[in-house]
mmCIF file of C-alpha atoms and ligand atoms in Angstrom:
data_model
loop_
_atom_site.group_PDB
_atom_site.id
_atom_site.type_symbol
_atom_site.label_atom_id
_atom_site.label_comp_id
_atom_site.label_asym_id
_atom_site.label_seq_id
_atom_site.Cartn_x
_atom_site.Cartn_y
_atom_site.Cartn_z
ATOM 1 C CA UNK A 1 -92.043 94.761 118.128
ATOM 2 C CA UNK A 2 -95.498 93.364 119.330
ATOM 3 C CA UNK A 3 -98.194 94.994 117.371
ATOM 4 C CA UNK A 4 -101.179 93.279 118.454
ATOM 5 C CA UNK A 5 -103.601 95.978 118.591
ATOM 6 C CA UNK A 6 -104.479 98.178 115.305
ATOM 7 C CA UNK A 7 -106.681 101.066 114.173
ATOM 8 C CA UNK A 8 -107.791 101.500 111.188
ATOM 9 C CA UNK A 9 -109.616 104.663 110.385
ATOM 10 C CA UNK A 10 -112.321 105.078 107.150
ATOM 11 C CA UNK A 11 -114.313 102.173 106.975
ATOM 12 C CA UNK A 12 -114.834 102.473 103.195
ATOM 13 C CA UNK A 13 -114.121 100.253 100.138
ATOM 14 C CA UNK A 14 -110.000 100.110 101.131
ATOM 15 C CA UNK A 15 -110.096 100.582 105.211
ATOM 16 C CA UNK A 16 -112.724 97.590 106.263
ATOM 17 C CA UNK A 17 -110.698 95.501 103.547
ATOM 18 C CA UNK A 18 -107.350 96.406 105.207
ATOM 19 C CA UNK A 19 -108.880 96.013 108.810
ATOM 20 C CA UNK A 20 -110.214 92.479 107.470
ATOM 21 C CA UNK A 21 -106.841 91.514 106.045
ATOM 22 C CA UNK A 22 -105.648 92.587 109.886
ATOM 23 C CA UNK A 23 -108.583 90.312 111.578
ATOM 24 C CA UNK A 24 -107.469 87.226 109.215
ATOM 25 C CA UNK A 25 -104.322 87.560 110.497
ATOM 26 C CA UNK A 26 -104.887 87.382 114.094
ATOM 27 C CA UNK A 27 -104.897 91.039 114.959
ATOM 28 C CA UNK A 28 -107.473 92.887 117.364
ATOM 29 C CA UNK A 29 -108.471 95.896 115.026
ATOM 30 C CA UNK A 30 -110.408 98.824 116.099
ATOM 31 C CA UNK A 31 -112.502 100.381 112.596
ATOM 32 C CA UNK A 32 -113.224 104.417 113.077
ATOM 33 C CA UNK A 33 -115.493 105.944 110.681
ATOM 34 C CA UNK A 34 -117.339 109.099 111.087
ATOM 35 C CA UNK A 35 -120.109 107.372 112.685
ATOM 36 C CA UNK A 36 -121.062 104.109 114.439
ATOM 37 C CA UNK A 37 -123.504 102.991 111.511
ATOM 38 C CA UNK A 38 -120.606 103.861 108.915
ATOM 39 C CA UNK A 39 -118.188 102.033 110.717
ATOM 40 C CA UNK A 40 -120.686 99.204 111.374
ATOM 41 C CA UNK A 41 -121.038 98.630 107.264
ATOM 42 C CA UNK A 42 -117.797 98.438 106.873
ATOM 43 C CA UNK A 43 -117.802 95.418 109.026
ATOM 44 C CA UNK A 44 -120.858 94.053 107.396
ATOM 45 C CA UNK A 45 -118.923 94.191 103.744
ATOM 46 C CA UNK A 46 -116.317 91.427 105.255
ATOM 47 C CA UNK A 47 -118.379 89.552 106.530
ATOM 48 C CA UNK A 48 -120.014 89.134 102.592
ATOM 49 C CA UNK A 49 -115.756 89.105 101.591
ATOM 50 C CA UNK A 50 -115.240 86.264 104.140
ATOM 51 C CA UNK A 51 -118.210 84.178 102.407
ATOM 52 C CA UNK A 52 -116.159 84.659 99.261
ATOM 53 C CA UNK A 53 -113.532 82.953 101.183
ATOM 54 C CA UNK A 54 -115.740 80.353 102.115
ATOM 55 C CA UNK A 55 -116.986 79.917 98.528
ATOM 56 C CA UNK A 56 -113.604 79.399 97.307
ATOM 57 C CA UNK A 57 -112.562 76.910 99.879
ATOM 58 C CA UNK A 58 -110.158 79.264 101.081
ATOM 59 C CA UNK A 59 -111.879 79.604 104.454
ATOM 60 C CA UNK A 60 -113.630 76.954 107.270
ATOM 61 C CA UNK A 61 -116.993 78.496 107.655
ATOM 62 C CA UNK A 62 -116.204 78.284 111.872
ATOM 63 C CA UNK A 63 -113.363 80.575 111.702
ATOM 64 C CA UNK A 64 -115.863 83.728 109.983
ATOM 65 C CA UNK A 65 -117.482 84.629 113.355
ATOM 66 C CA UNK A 66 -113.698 84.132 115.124
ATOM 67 C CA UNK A 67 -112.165 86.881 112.831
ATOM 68 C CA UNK A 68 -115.255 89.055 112.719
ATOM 69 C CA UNK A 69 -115.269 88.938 116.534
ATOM 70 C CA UNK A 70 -111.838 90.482 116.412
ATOM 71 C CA UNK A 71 -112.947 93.965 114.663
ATOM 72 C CA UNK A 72 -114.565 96.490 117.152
ATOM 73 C CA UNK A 73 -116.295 99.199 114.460
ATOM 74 C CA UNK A 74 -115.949 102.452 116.774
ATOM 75 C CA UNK A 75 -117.095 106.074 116.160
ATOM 76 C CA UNK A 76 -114.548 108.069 118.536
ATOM 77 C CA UNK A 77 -110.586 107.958 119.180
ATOM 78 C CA UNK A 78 -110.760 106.708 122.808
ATOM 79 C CA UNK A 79 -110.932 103.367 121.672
ATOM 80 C CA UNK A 80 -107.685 103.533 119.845
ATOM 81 C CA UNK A 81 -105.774 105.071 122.680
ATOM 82 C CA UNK A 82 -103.790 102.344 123.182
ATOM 83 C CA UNK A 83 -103.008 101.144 119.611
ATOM 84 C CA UNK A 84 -99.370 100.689 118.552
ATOM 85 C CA UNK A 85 -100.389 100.741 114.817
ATOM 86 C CA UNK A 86 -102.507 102.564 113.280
ATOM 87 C CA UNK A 87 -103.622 102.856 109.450
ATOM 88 C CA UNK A 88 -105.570 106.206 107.561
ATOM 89 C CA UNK A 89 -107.663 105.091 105.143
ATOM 90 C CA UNK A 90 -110.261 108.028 104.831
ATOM 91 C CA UNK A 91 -111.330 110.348 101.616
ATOM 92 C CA UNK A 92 -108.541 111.275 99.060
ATOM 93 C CA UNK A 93 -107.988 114.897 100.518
ATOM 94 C CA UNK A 94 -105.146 116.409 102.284
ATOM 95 C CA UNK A 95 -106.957 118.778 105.020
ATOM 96 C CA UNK A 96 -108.932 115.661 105.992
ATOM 97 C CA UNK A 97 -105.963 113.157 106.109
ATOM 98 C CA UNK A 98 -104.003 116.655 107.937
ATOM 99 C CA UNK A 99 -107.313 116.666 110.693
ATOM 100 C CA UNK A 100 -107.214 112.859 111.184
ATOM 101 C CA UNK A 101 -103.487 112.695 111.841
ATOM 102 C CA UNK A 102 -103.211 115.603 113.624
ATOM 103 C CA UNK A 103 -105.854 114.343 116.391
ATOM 104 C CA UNK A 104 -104.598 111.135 116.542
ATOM 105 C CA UNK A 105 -101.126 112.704 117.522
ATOM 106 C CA UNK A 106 -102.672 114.410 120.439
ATOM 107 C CA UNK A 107 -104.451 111.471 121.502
ATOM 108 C CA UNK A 108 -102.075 108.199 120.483
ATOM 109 C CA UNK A 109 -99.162 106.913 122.633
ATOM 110 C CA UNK A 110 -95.768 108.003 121.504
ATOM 111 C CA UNK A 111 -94.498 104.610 120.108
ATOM 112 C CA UNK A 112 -97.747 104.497 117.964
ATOM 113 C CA UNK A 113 -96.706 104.213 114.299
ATOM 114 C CA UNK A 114 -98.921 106.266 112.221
ATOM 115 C CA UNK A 115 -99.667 104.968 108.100
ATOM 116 C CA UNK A 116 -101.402 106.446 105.485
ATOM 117 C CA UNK A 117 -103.260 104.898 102.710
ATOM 118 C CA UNK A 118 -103.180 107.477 100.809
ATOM 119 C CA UNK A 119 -102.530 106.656 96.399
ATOM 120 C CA UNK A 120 -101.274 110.451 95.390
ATOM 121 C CA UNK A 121 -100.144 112.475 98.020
ATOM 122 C CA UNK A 122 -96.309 112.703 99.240
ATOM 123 C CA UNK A 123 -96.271 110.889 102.381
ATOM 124 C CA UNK A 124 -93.467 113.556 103.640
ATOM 125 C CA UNK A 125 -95.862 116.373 103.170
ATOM 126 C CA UNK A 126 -99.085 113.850 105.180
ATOM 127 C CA UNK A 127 -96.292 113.898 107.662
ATOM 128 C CA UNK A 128 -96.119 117.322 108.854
ATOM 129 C CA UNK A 129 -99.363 116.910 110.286
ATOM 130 C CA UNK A 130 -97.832 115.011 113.390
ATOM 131 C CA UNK A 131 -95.521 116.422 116.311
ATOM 132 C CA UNK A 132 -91.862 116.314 114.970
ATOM 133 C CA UNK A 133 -91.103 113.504 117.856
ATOM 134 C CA UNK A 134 -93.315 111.323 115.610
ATOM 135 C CA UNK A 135 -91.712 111.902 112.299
ATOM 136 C CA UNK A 136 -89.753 109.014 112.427
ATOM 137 C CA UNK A 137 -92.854 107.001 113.248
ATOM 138 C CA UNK A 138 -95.033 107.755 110.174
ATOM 139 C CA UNK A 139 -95.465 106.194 106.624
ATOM 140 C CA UNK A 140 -96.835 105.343 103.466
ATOM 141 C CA UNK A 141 -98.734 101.887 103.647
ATOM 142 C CA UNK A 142 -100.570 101.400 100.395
ATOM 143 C CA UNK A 143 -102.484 98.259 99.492
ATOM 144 C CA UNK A 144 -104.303 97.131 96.443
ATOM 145 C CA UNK A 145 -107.933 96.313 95.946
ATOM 146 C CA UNK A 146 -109.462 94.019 97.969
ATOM 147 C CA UNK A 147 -107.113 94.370 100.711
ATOM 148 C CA UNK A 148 -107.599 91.318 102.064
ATOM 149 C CA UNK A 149 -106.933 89.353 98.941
ATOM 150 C CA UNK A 150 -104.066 91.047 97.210
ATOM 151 C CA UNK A 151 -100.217 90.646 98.219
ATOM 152 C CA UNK A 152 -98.650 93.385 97.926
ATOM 153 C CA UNK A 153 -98.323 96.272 99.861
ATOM 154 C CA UNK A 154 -95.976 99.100 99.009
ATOM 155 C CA UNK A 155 -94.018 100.560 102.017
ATOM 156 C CA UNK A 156 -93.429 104.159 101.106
ATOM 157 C CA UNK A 157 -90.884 106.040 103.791
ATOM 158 C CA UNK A 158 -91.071 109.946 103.921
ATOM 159 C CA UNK A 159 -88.006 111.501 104.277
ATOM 160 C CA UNK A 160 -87.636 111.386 108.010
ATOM 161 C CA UNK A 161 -88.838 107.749 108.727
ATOM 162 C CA UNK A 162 -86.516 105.752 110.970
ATOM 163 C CA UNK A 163 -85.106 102.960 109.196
ATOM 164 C CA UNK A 164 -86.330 100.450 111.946
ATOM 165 C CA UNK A 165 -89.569 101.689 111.712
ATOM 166 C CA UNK A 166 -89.763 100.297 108.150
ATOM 167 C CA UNK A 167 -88.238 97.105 109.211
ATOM 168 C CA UNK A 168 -90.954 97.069 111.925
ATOM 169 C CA UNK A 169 -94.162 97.494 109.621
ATOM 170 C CA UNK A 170 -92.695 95.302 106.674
ATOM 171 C CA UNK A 171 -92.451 92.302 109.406
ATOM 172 C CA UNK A 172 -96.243 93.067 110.767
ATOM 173 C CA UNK A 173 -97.153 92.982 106.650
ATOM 174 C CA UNK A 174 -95.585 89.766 106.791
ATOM 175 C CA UNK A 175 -97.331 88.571 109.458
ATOM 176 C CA UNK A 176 -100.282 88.613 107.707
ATOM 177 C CA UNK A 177 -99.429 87.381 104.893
ATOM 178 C CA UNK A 178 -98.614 90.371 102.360
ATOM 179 C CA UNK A 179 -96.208 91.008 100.127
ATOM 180 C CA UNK A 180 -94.378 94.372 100.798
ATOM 181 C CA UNK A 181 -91.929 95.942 98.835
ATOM 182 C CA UNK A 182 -90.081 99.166 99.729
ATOM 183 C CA UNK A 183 -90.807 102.174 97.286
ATOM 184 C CA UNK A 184 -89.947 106.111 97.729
ATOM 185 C CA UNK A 185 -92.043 108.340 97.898
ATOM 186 C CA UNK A 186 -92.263 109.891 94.362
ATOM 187 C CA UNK A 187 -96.086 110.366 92.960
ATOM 188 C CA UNK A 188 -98.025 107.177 91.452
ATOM 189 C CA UNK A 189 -94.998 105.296 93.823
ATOM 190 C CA UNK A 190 -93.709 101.985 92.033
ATOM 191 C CA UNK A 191 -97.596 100.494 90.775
ATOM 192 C CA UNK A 192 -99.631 103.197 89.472
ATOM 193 C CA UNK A 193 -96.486 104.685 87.646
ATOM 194 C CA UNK A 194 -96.648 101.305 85.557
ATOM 195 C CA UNK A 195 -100.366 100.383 85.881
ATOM 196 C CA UNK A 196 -101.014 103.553 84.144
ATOM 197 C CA UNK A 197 -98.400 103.886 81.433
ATOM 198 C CA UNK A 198 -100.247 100.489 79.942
ATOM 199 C CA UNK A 199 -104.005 102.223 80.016
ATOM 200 C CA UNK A 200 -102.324 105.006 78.665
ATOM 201 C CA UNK A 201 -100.986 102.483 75.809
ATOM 202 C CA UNK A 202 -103.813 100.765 75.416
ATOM 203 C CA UNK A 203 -106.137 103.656 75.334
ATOM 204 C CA UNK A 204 -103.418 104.710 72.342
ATOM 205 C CA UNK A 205 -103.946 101.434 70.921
ATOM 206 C CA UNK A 206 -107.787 101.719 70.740
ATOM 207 C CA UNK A 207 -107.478 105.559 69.042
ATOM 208 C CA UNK A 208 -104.716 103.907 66.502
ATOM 209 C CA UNK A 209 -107.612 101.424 65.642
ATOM 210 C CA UNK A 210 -104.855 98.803 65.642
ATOM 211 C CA UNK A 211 -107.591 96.623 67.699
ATOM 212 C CA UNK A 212 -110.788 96.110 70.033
ATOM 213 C CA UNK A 213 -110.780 96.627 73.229
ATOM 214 C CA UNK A 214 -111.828 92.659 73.735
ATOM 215 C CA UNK A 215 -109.312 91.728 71.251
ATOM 216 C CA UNK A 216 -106.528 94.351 73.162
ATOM 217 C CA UNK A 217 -108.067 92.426 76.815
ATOM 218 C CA UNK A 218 -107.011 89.215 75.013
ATOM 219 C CA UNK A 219 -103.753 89.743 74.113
ATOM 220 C CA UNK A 220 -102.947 91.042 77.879
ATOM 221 C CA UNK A 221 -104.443 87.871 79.381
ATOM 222 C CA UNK A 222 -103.465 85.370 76.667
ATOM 223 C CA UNK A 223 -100.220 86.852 75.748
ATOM 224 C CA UNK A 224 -99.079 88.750 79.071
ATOM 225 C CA UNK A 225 -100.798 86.127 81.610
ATOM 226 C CA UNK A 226 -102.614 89.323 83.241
ATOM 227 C CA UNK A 227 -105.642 87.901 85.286
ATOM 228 C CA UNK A 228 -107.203 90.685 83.603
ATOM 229 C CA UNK A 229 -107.102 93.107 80.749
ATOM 230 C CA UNK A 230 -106.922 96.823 80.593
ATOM 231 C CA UNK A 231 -110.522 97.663 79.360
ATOM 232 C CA UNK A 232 -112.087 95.153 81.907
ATOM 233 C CA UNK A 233 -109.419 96.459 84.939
ATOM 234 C CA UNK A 234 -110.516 99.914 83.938
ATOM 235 C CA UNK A 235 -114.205 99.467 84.241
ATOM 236 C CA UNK A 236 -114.084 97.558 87.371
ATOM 237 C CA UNK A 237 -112.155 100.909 88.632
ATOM 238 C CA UNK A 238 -114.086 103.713 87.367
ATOM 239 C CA UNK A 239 -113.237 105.709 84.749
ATOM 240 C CA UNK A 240 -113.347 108.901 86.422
ATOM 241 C CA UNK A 241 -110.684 108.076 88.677
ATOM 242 C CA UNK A 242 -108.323 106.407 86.214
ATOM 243 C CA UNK A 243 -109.124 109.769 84.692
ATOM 244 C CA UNK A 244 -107.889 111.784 88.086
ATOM 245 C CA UNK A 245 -105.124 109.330 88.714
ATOM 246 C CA UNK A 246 -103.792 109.960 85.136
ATOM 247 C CA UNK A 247 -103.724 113.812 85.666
ATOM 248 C CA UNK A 248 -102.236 113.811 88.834
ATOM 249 C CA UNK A 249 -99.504 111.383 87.152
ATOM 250 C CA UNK A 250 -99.448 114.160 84.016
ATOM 251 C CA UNK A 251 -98.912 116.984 86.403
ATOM 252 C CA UNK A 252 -95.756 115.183 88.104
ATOM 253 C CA UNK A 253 -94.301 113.558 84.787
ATOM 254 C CA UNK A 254 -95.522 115.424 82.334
ATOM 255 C CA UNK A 255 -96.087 113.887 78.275
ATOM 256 C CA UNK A 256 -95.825 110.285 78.888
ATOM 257 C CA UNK A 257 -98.558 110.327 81.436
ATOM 258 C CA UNK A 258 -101.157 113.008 79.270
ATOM 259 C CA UNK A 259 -104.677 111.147 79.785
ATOM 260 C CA UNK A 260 -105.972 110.396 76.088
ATOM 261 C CA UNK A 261 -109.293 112.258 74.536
ATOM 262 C CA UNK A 262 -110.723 108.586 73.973
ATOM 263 C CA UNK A 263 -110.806 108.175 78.393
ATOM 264 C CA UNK A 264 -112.168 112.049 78.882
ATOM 265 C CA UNK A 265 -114.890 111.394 76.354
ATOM 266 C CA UNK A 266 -115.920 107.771 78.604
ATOM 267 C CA UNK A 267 -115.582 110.562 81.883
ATOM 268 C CA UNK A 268 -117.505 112.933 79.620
ATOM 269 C CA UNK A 269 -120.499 110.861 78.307
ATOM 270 C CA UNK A 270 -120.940 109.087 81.681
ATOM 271 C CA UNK A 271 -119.503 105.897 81.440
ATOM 272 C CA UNK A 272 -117.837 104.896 84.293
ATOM 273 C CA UNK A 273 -118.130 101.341 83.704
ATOM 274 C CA UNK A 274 -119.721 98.641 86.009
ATOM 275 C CA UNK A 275 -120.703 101.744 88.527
ATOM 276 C CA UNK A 276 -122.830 103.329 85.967
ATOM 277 C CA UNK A 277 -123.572 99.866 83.858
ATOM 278 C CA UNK A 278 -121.602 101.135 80.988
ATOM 279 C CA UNK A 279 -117.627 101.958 80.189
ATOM 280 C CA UNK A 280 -115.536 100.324 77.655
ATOM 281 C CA UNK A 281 -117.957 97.871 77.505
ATOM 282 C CA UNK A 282 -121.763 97.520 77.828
ATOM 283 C CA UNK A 283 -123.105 96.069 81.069
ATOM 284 C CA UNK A 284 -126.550 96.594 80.444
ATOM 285 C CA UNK A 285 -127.098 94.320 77.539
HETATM 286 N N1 NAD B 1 -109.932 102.611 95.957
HETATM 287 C C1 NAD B 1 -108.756 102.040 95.726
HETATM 288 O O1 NAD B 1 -108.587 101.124 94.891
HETATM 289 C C2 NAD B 1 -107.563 102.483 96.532
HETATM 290 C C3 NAD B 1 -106.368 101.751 96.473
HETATM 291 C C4 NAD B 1 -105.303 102.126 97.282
HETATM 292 C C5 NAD B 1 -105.418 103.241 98.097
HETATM 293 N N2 NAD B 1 -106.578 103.953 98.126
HETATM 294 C C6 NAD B 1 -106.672 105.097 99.058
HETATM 295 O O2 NAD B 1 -107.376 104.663 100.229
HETATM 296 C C7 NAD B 1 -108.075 105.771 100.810
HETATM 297 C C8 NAD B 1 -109.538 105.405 100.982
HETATM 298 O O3 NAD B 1 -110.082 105.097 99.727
HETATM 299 P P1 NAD B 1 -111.489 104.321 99.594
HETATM 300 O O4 NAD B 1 -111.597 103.929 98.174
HETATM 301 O O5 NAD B 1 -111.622 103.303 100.666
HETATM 302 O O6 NAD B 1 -112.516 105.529 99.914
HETATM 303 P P2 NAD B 1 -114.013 105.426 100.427
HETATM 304 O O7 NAD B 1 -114.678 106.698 100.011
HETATM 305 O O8 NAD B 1 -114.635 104.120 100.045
HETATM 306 O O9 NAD B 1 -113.877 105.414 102.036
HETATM 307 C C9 NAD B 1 -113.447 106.494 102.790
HETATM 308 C C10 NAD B 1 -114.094 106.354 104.176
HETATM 309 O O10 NAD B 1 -113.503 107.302 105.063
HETATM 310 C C11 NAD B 1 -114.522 107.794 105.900
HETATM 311 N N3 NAD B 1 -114.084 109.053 106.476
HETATM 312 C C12 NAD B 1 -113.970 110.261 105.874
HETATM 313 N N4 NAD B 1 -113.505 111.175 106.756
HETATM 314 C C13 NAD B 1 -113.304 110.525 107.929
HETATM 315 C C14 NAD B 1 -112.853 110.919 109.206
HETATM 316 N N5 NAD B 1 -112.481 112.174 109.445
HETATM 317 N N6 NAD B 1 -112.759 109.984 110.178
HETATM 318 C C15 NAD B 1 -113.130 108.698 109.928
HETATM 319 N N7 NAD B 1 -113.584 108.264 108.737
HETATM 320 C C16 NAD B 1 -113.676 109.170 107.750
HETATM 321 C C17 NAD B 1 -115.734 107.912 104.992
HETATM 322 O O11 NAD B 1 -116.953 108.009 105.730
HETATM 323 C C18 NAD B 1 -115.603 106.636 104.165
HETATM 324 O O12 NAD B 1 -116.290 105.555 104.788
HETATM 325 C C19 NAD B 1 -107.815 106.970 99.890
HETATM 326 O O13 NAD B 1 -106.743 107.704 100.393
HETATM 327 C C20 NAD B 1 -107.447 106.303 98.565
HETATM 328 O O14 NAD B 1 -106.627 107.119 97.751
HETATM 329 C C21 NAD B 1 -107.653 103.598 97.379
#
């Protein structure tokens, strides 16, 4: 299927990543926020991501302007009319994922395939909010932070997606480069389930006083080969969210996913980590 034109809709922290990761692979991508000077931002923030790039020597510095001139930051649907793929990336909250989808559905061509971004909430349930001729058209699409730089994607059908429809979507992830692997759609899908159960462990690990939280970071990256460890990942994140993540994981799974007292008290006192200069570790020494 030719899926040259895409919309991507939030231009926060995850959409104007995904929309660059679209732009570096060749795509034309529209980027919706709620307003023009929203949506404009998020285009600024690749264009500092693409001098990362540049840094690195992963980039030529004349191809920046090309892939910026392929994202068009847009405040209204009309613009996305035409789109045969389009990606939700907006706030973490059902009625506003349920408004977004269901006004794209009025206004999208049939064959449009509809994905959601979405980290916690069943893709088959997101899915009601479109016409039932579009069912087998809609998906779970999530990618990791920054979009543009990590692999994988997870492909998440609900219950009613059309096989081919996966197929379709895991070759345009392809095209650009990414990683994707199939998942169901259970909560916390195939990453978070396991991402979690180790900050879970190592928060355990910290209460046990079997060790630091440097010396626990150093036996991930030294021992594991993790690019990171858990205390650094979860400061980079925000604890408050690891917090919300872990709860929603606790509701679904019970026990093994019960956030520890040692990560409330963090939420508790304030310390986020980088986002409020202080977490697991200190930032403003
Ligand atoms: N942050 C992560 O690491 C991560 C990873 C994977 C998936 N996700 C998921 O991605 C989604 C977005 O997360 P984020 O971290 O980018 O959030 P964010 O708060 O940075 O961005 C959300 C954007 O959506 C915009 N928005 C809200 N309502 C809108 C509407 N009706 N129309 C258009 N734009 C609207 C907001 O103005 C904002 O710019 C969430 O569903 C989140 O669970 C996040």
């Amino acid at each position: 299927m030719e899926m040259k034109k895409i919309g991507v809709i939030g231009a926060g922290m995850m959409g104007s990543e995904i929309a660059l990761a679209f732009a570096m692979g060749g795509y034309e991508v529209s980027l919706k926020d709620e307003t023009l000077a929203l949506a404009t931002k998020g285009k600024e923030n690749m264009s500092k991501s693409l001098e990362r790039f540049i840094k690195k020597g992963k980039l030529a510095e004349g191809d920046k302007n090309k892939i910026l001139e392929r994202i068009k930051p847009i405040d209204n649907y009309e613009a996305i009319r035409d789109a045969i793929f389009i990606i939700e990336a907006v706030f973490e909250n059902f009625t506003v994922k349920q408004n977004v989808f269901s006004t794209l559905d009025n206004i999208c061509r049939d064959d449009c395939i509809f994905a959601t971004n979405t980290s916690s909430i069943s893709i088959t349930k997101l899915a009601t909010s479109v016409k039932r001729e579009r069912l087998g058209r809609f998906l779970g699409v999530h990618f990791f932070s920054p979009a543009s730089v990590m692999k994988l994607v997870e492909v998440i059908p609900s219950l009613d997606t059309d096989g081919e429809i996966v197929t379709s979507v895991m070759d345009l992830l392809r095209s650009i480069g990414k990683e994707p692997i199939q998942v169901k759609d259970v909560v916390g899908f195939a990453v978070n389930r396991i991402f979690h159960a180790m900050l879970i462990e190592a928060c355990r690990l910290l209460e046990e006083e079997v060790a630091t939280p440097e010396d626990i970071d150093k036996a991930c990256k030294l021992g594991l080969g993790h690019p990171m460890g858990p205390y650094e990942l979860m400061d980079v994140l925000n604890n408050k969210l690891n917090l919300e993540v872990q709860e929603i994981l606790f509701d679904s799974y019970g026990e093994r996913f019960r956030p520890r007292p040692n990560l409330k008290q963090r939420v508790n006192a304030n310390h986020l980590g980088r986002v409020t200069g202080r977490g697991w570790y200190n930032y403003n020494k």
